[in-house]
PDB file of C-alpha atoms in Angstrom:
ATOM      1  CA  MET A   1     -69.327 -62.974  -9.201  1.00 47.00           C
ATOM      2  CA  GLU A   2     -65.702 -62.698  -9.711  1.00 50.00           C
ATOM      3  CA  PRO A   3     -63.514 -61.365  -6.985  1.00 51.00           C
ATOM      4  CA  ARG A   4     -62.324 -57.992  -7.806  1.00 52.00           C
ATOM      5  CA  GLN A   5     -58.547 -57.419  -8.135  1.00 54.00           C
ATOM      6  CA  GLN A   6     -56.840 -54.975  -5.843  1.00 53.00           C
ATOM      7  CA  GLY A   7     -55.328 -51.978  -7.636  1.00 54.00           C
ATOM      8  CA  PHE A   8     -53.988 -48.568  -6.978  1.00 55.00           C
ATOM      9  CA  LEU A   9     -57.256 -47.216  -5.770  1.00 56.00           C
ATOM     10  CA  ASP A  10     -57.835 -49.596  -2.872  1.00 55.00           C
ATOM     11  CA  LYS A  11     -60.270 -48.490  -0.300  1.00 61.00           C
ATOM     12  CA  GLU A  12     -58.154 -49.914   2.521  1.00 59.00           C
ATOM     13  CA  PRO A  13     -56.265 -47.284   4.612  1.00 57.00           C
ATOM     14  CA  LEU A  14     -52.488 -47.275   4.589  1.00 55.00           C
ATOM     15  CA  LYS A  15     -50.752 -48.787   7.601  1.00 57.00           C
ATOM     16  CA  GLU A  16     -48.112 -46.763   9.404  1.00 57.00           C
ATOM     17  CA  VAL A  17     -44.633 -48.255   9.471  1.00 54.00           C
ATOM     18  CA  ASP A  18     -42.672 -48.350  12.706  1.00 51.00           C
ATOM     19  CA  GLU A  19     -40.252 -45.350  12.604  1.00 53.00           C
ATOM     20  CA  ASP A  20     -37.553 -47.065  14.695  1.00 52.00           C
ATOM     21  CA  MET A  21     -37.348 -49.877  12.192  1.00 53.00           C
ATOM     22  CA  VAL A  22     -36.985 -47.447   9.284  1.00 51.00           C
ATOM     23  CA  SER A  23     -34.197 -45.482  10.998  1.00 54.00           C
ATOM     24  CA  GLU A  24     -32.161 -48.625  11.672  1.00 55.00           C
ATOM     25  CA  VAL A  25     -32.288 -49.730   8.069  1.00 53.00           C
ATOM     26  CA  ASP A  26     -29.494 -48.323   5.968  1.00 53.00           C
ATOM     27  CA  LEU A  27     -30.207 -49.216   2.357  1.00 54.00           C
ATOM     28  CA  ASN A  28     -26.854 -47.973   1.040  1.00 56.00           C
ATOM     29  CA  ASN A  29     -24.590 -49.573   3.622  1.00 65.00           C
ATOM     30  CA  THR A  30     -25.334 -52.987   4.943  1.00 82.00           C
ATOM     31  CA  VAL A  31     -22.869 -53.753   7.739  1.00 86.00           C
ATOM     32  CA  THR A  32     -22.782 -56.976   9.604  1.00 92.00           C
ATOM     33  CA  GLU A  33     -22.742 -56.981  13.382  1.00 92.00           C
ATOM     34  CA  GLU A  34     -19.121 -58.172  13.396  1.00 92.00           C
ATOM     35  CA  GLU A  35     -17.965 -55.349  11.086  1.00 93.00           C
ATOM     36  CA  ARG A  36     -19.865 -52.870  13.210  1.00 93.00           C
ATOM     37  CA  GLU A  37     -18.033 -54.017  16.360  1.00 94.00           C
ATOM     38  CA  GLU A  38     -14.657 -53.742  14.576  1.00 95.00           C
ATOM     39  CA  MET A  39     -15.427 -50.186  13.461  1.00 95.00           C
ATOM     40  CA  GLU A  40     -16.534 -49.173  16.950  1.00 95.00           C
ATOM     41  CA  ASN A  41     -13.308 -50.639  18.413  1.00 96.00           C
ATOM     42  CA  GLU A  42     -11.223 -48.772  15.847  1.00 96.00           C
ATOM     43  CA  LEU A  43     -13.139 -45.567  16.577  1.00 95.00           C
ATOM     44  CA  THR A  44     -12.492 -45.975  20.300  1.00 96.00           C
ATOM     45  CA  LYS A  45      -8.761 -46.534  19.670  1.00 96.00           C
ATOM     46  CA  LEU A  46      -8.555 -43.453  17.438  1.00 96.00           C
ATOM     47  CA  GLU A  47     -10.253 -41.305  20.067  1.00 96.00           C
ATOM     48  CA  GLU A  48      -7.778 -42.575  22.677  1.00 96.00           C
ATOM     49  CA  GLU A  49      -4.840 -41.807  20.375  1.00 96.00           C
ATOM     50  CA  ILE A  50      -6.180 -38.302  19.707  1.00 96.00           C
ATOM     51  CA  THR A  51      -6.503 -37.676  23.437  1.00 96.00           C
ATOM     52  CA  THR A  52      -2.946 -38.944  23.994  1.00 96.00           C
ATOM     53  CA  LEU A  53      -1.588 -36.766  21.172  1.00 97.00           C
ATOM     54  CA  LYS A  54      -3.351 -33.707  22.602  1.00 97.00           C
ATOM     55  CA  GLN A  55      -1.747 -34.386  25.987  1.00 96.00           C
ATOM     56  CA  VAL A  56       1.699 -34.841  24.417  1.00 96.00           C
ATOM     57  CA  LEU A  57       1.257 -31.627  22.407  1.00 96.00           C
ATOM     58  CA  ALA A  58       0.203 -29.687  25.511  1.00 96.00           C
ATOM     59  CA  SER A  59       3.253 -31.024  27.353  1.00 96.00           C
ATOM     60  CA  LYS A  60       5.586 -30.039  24.492  1.00 96.00           C
ATOM     61  CA  GLU A  61       4.031 -26.556  24.253  1.00 95.00           C
ATOM     62  CA  LYS A  62       4.559 -26.083  27.985  1.00 95.00           C
ATOM     63  CA  ARG A  63       8.224 -27.138  27.687  1.00 96.00           C
ATOM     64  CA  HIS A  64       8.630 -24.871  24.655  1.00 93.00           C
ATOM     65  CA  SER A  65       7.295 -21.922  26.670  1.00 91.00           C
ATOM     66  CA  GLU A  66       9.578 -22.718  29.630  1.00 93.00           C
ATOM     67  CA  LEU A  67      12.685 -22.865  27.422  1.00 93.00           C
ATOM     68  CA  LYS A  68      11.833 -19.544  25.771  1.00 90.00           C
ATOM     69  CA  HIS A  69      11.346 -17.958  29.164  1.00 89.00           C
ATOM     70  CA  LYS A  70      14.706 -19.283  30.408  1.00 92.00           C
ATOM     71  CA  LEU A  71      16.445 -18.020  27.257  1.00 91.00           C
ATOM     72  CA  GLY A  72      14.835 -14.606  27.619  1.00 89.00           C
ATOM     73  CA  ILE A  73      12.967 -14.823  24.355  1.00 87.00           C
ATOM     74  CA  THR A  74       9.976 -12.546  24.708  1.00 89.00           C
ATOM     75  CA  PRO A  75       7.054 -12.147  22.312  1.00 87.00           C
ATOM     76  CA  LEU A  76       8.504  -8.760  21.349  1.00 89.00           C
ATOM     77  CA  CYS A  77      11.835 -10.389  20.430  1.00 87.00           C
ATOM     78  CA  GLU A  78       9.998 -12.982  18.364  1.00 87.00           C
ATOM     79  CA  LEU A  79       8.013 -10.271  16.618  1.00 90.00           C
ATOM     80  CA  ARG A  80      11.207  -8.363  15.855  1.00 90.00           C
ATOM     81  CA  GLN A  81      12.880 -11.514  14.486  1.00 89.00           C
ATOM     82  CA  ASN A  82       9.844 -12.331  12.375  1.00 91.00           C
ATOM     83  CA  PHE A  83       9.747  -8.790  11.024  1.00 91.00           C
ATOM     84  CA  THR A  84      13.461  -8.840  10.225  1.00 93.00           C
ATOM     85  CA  LYS A  85      13.158 -12.179   8.452  1.00 92.00           C
ATOM     86  CA  SER A  86      10.087 -11.056   6.523  1.00 92.00           C
ATOM     87  CA  TRP A  87      11.838  -7.824   5.500  1.00 90.00           C
ATOM     88  CA  TYR A  88      14.879  -9.785   4.326  1.00 90.00           C
ATOM     89  CA  ASP A  89      12.686 -12.256   2.423  1.00 89.00           C
ATOM     90  CA  MET A  90      10.835  -9.397   0.770  1.00 88.00           C
ATOM     91  CA  GLN A  91      14.049  -7.626  -0.246  1.00 87.00           C
ATOM     92  CA  THR A  92      15.452 -10.773  -1.788  1.00 88.00           C
ATOM     93  CA  SER A  93      12.289 -11.506  -3.763  1.00 89.00           C
ATOM     94  CA  THR A  94      12.392 -10.961  -7.507  1.00 89.00           C
ATOM     95  CA  ALA A  95       9.325  -8.720  -7.420  1.00 88.00           C
ATOM     96  CA  TYR A  96      11.029  -6.371  -4.951  1.00 87.00           C
ATOM     97  CA  LYS A  97      14.229  -6.333  -6.989  1.00 87.00           C
ATOM     98  CA  LYS A  98      12.379  -5.527 -10.218  1.00 89.00           C
ATOM     99  CA  THR A  99      10.352  -2.802  -8.526  1.00 90.00           C
ATOM    100  CA  SER A 100      13.473  -1.339  -6.936  1.00 88.00           C
ATOM    101  CA  GLU A 101      15.302  -1.290 -10.260  1.00 90.00           C
ATOM    102  CA  THR A 102      12.327   0.320 -11.999  1.00 91.00           C
ATOM    103  CA  LEU A 103      12.003   3.020  -9.334  1.00 90.00           C
ATOM    104  CA  SER A 104      15.747   3.641  -9.407  1.00 91.00           C
ATOM    105  CA  THR A 105      15.685   4.095 -13.175  1.00 91.00           C
ATOM    106  CA  ALA A 106      12.657   6.373 -12.923  1.00 91.00           C
ATOM    107  CA  GLY A 107      14.404   8.428 -10.237  1.00 91.00           C
ATOM    108  CA  GLN A 108      17.517   8.803 -12.370  1.00 91.00           C
ATOM    109  CA  ARG A 109      15.466   9.881 -15.371  1.00 90.00           C
ATOM    110  CA  THR A 110      13.476  12.346 -13.278  1.00 92.00           C
ATOM    111  CA  SER A 111      16.666  13.762 -11.800  1.00 91.00           C
ATOM    112  CA  ALA A 112      18.161  14.178 -15.269  1.00 89.00           C
ATOM    113  CA  ALA A 113      14.994  15.891 -16.498  1.00 90.00           C
ATOM    114  CA  PHE A 114      15.015  18.360 -13.585  1.00 89.00           C
ATOM    115  CA  SER A 115      18.709  18.991 -14.138  1.00 89.00           C
ATOM    116  CA  ASN A 116      18.091  19.738 -17.817  1.00 90.00           C
ATOM    117  CA  LEU A 117      15.169  21.989 -16.867  1.00 89.00           C
ATOM    118  CA  GLY A 118      17.322  23.854 -14.352  1.00 88.00           C
ATOM    119  CA  ASN A 119      20.080  24.325 -16.956  1.00 89.00           C
ATOM    120  CA  ALA A 120      17.568  25.603 -19.494  1.00 89.00           C
ATOM    121  CA  ILE A 121      16.092  28.079 -17.001  1.00 89.00           C
ATOM    122  CA  SER A 122      19.571  29.286 -16.018  1.00 87.00           C
ATOM    123  CA  ARG A 123      20.488  29.733 -19.673  1.00 86.00           C
ATOM    124  CA  LYS A 124      17.257  31.689 -20.332  1.00 85.00           C
ATOM    125  CA  PHE A 125      17.892  33.941 -17.335  1.00 81.00           C
ATOM    126  CA  GLY A 126      21.445  34.518 -18.595  1.00 82.00           C
ATOM    127  CA  ASP A 127      20.125  35.361 -22.056  1.00 81.00           C
ATOM    128  CA  MET A 128      17.522  37.653 -20.550  1.00 81.00           C
ATOM    129  CA  ARG A 129      20.094  39.431 -18.393  1.00 78.00           C
ATOM    130  CA  ASN A 130      22.214  40.124 -21.452  1.00 80.00           C
ATOM    131  CA  SER A 131      19.252  41.450 -23.452  1.00 82.00           C
ATOM    132  CA  PRO A 132      19.013  45.198 -24.201  1.00 83.00           C
ATOM    133  CA  SER A 133      15.652  45.465 -22.390  1.00 81.00           C
ATOM    134  CA  PHE A 134      17.041  44.064 -19.157  1.00 78.00           C
ATOM    135  CA  LYS A 135      20.160  46.234 -19.408  1.00 78.00           C
ATOM    136  CA  SER A 136      18.020  49.375 -19.772  1.00 82.00           C
ATOM    137  CA  PHE A 137      15.863  48.287 -16.831  1.00 81.00           C
ATOM    138  CA  GLU A 138      18.972  47.632 -14.774  1.00 81.00           C
ATOM    139  CA  GLU A 139      20.322  51.099 -15.659  1.00 83.00           C
ATOM    140  CA  LYS A 140      16.994  52.686 -14.620  1.00 84.00           C
ATOM    141  CA  VAL A 141      17.044  50.921 -11.279  1.00 84.00           C
ATOM    142  CA  GLU A 142      20.675  51.925 -10.669  1.00 84.00           C
ATOM    143  CA  SER A 143      20.031  55.576 -11.552  1.00 85.00           C
ATOM    144  CA  THR A 144      16.896  55.633  -9.368  1.00 86.00           C
ATOM    145  CA  VAL A 145      18.777  54.192  -6.433  1.00 84.00           C
ATOM    146  CA  SER A 146      21.656  56.629  -6.880  1.00 83.00           C
ATOM    147  CA  ASN A 147      19.212  59.570  -7.189  1.00 82.00           C
ATOM    148  CA  ILE A 148      17.493  58.539  -3.989  1.00 83.00           C
ATOM    149  CA  LYS A 149      20.794  58.183  -2.192  1.00 80.00           C
ATOM    150  CA  GLN A 150      22.022  61.586  -3.461  1.00 79.00           C
ATOM    151  CA  SER A 151      18.865  63.402  -2.534  1.00 74.00           C
ATOM    152  CA  LYS A 152      18.808  61.801   0.904  1.00 71.00           C
ATOM    153  CA  VAL A 153      22.479  62.228   1.700  1.00 67.00           C
ATOM    154  CA  GLY A 154      23.703  65.299  -0.131  1.00 58.00           C
ATOM    155  CA  GLY A 155      20.568  66.843  -1.592  1.00 52.00           C
ATOM    156  CA  THR A 156      18.582  69.703  -0.068  1.00 51.00           C
ATOM    157  CA  GLY A 157      20.012  69.139   3.367  1.00 48.00           C
ATOM    158  CA  GLY A 158      17.292  66.727   4.435  1.00 49.00           C
ATOM    159  CA  THR A 159      14.421  69.191   3.913  1.00 52.00           C
ATOM    160  CA  GLY A 160      12.796  67.122   1.091  1.00 57.00           C
ATOM    161  CA  SER A 161      10.032  64.707   1.950  1.00 64.00           C
ATOM    162  CA  PHE A 162       9.936  61.057   0.942  1.00 66.00           C
ATOM    163  CA  GLU A 163       7.260  61.797  -1.687  1.00 72.00           C
ATOM    164  CA  GLU A 164       9.467  64.421  -3.304  1.00 72.00           C
ATOM    165  CA  VAL A 165      12.359  61.948  -3.510  1.00 68.00           C
ATOM    166  CA  LEU A 166      10.122  59.324  -5.121  1.00 72.00           C
ATOM    167  CA  SER A 167       8.657  61.759  -7.651  1.00 76.00           C
ATOM    168  CA  SER A 168      12.102  63.003  -8.645  1.00 74.00           C
ATOM    169  CA  ALA A 169      13.278  59.390  -9.033  1.00 72.00           C
ATOM    170  CA  ALA A 170      10.246  58.625 -11.187  1.00 74.00           C
ATOM    171  CA  GLN A 171      10.919  61.679 -13.362  1.00 76.00           C
ATOM    172  CA  ALA A 172      14.542  60.687 -13.759  1.00 71.00           C
ATOM    173  CA  SER A 173      13.645  57.159 -14.788  1.00 68.00           C
ATOM    174  CA  SER A 174      10.988  58.339 -17.269  1.00 69.00           C
ATOM    175  CA  GLN A 175      13.584  60.575 -18.950  1.00 67.00           C
ATOM    176  CA  ASP A 176      16.034  57.633 -19.248  1.00 56.00           C
ATOM    177  CA  THR A 177      13.473  55.261 -20.911  1.00 53.00           C
ATOM    178  CA  PRO A 178      14.879  54.119 -24.269  1.00 54.00           C
ATOM    179  CA  THR A 179      12.664  53.060 -27.114  1.00 52.00           C
ATOM    180  CA  ASN A 180      12.534  49.380 -27.800  1.00 49.00           C
ATOM    181  CA  ASN A 181      13.711  49.236 -31.407  1.00 48.00           C
ATOM    182  CA  VAL A 182      14.731  45.578 -31.186  1.00 47.00           C
ATOM    183  CA  THR A 183      11.150  44.405 -30.698  1.00 48.00           C
ATOM    184  CA  GLU A 184       9.817  46.581 -33.493  1.00 47.00           C
ATOM    185  CA  ASN A 185      12.434  45.325 -35.967  1.00 48.00           C
ATOM    186  CA  SER A 186      11.846  41.674 -35.126  1.00 47.00           C
ATOM    187  CA  GLU A 187       8.078  42.007 -35.621  1.00 47.00           C
ATOM    188  CA  ARG A 188       8.512  43.302 -39.180  1.00 43.00           C
TER     189      ARG A 188
END
């Protein structure tokens, strides 16, 4: 009989591989022991430098704080200075200038429009005041006021009631009502 060849479907169980050995193997980066020591030394030096720099920075920050305190620079003063600088920077920016110019132009145009509107309304009121209808209304009001004054002051000696004065004023104004021929002619 021929010995049978081993294939994919072997009946032998798989053997477990030592996990520590697998974790130490780095297939992508093979570093020699000497290179590893150099990198660890460099890492140690960098950590020492970082610690030193942190200490120097803390010392400088402390000195910075002391100088500010001696000069009387408070956080509120700093905030005010920062705000002032930011406001100045914003005002000198091109976006702010363009927006300011646009709003200024819009304001001028709006002001001119309101001025023109006010002039037009004034002109219309002037035209209306000079119209025959307004003049007749004005005459009615004047005659009513004068009738009321006459009846109160020199009329029946003060024996008339307020209702009588109003009714007489209404009668006087109804007698003075002119016909509106201007409107009728313009409609034809």
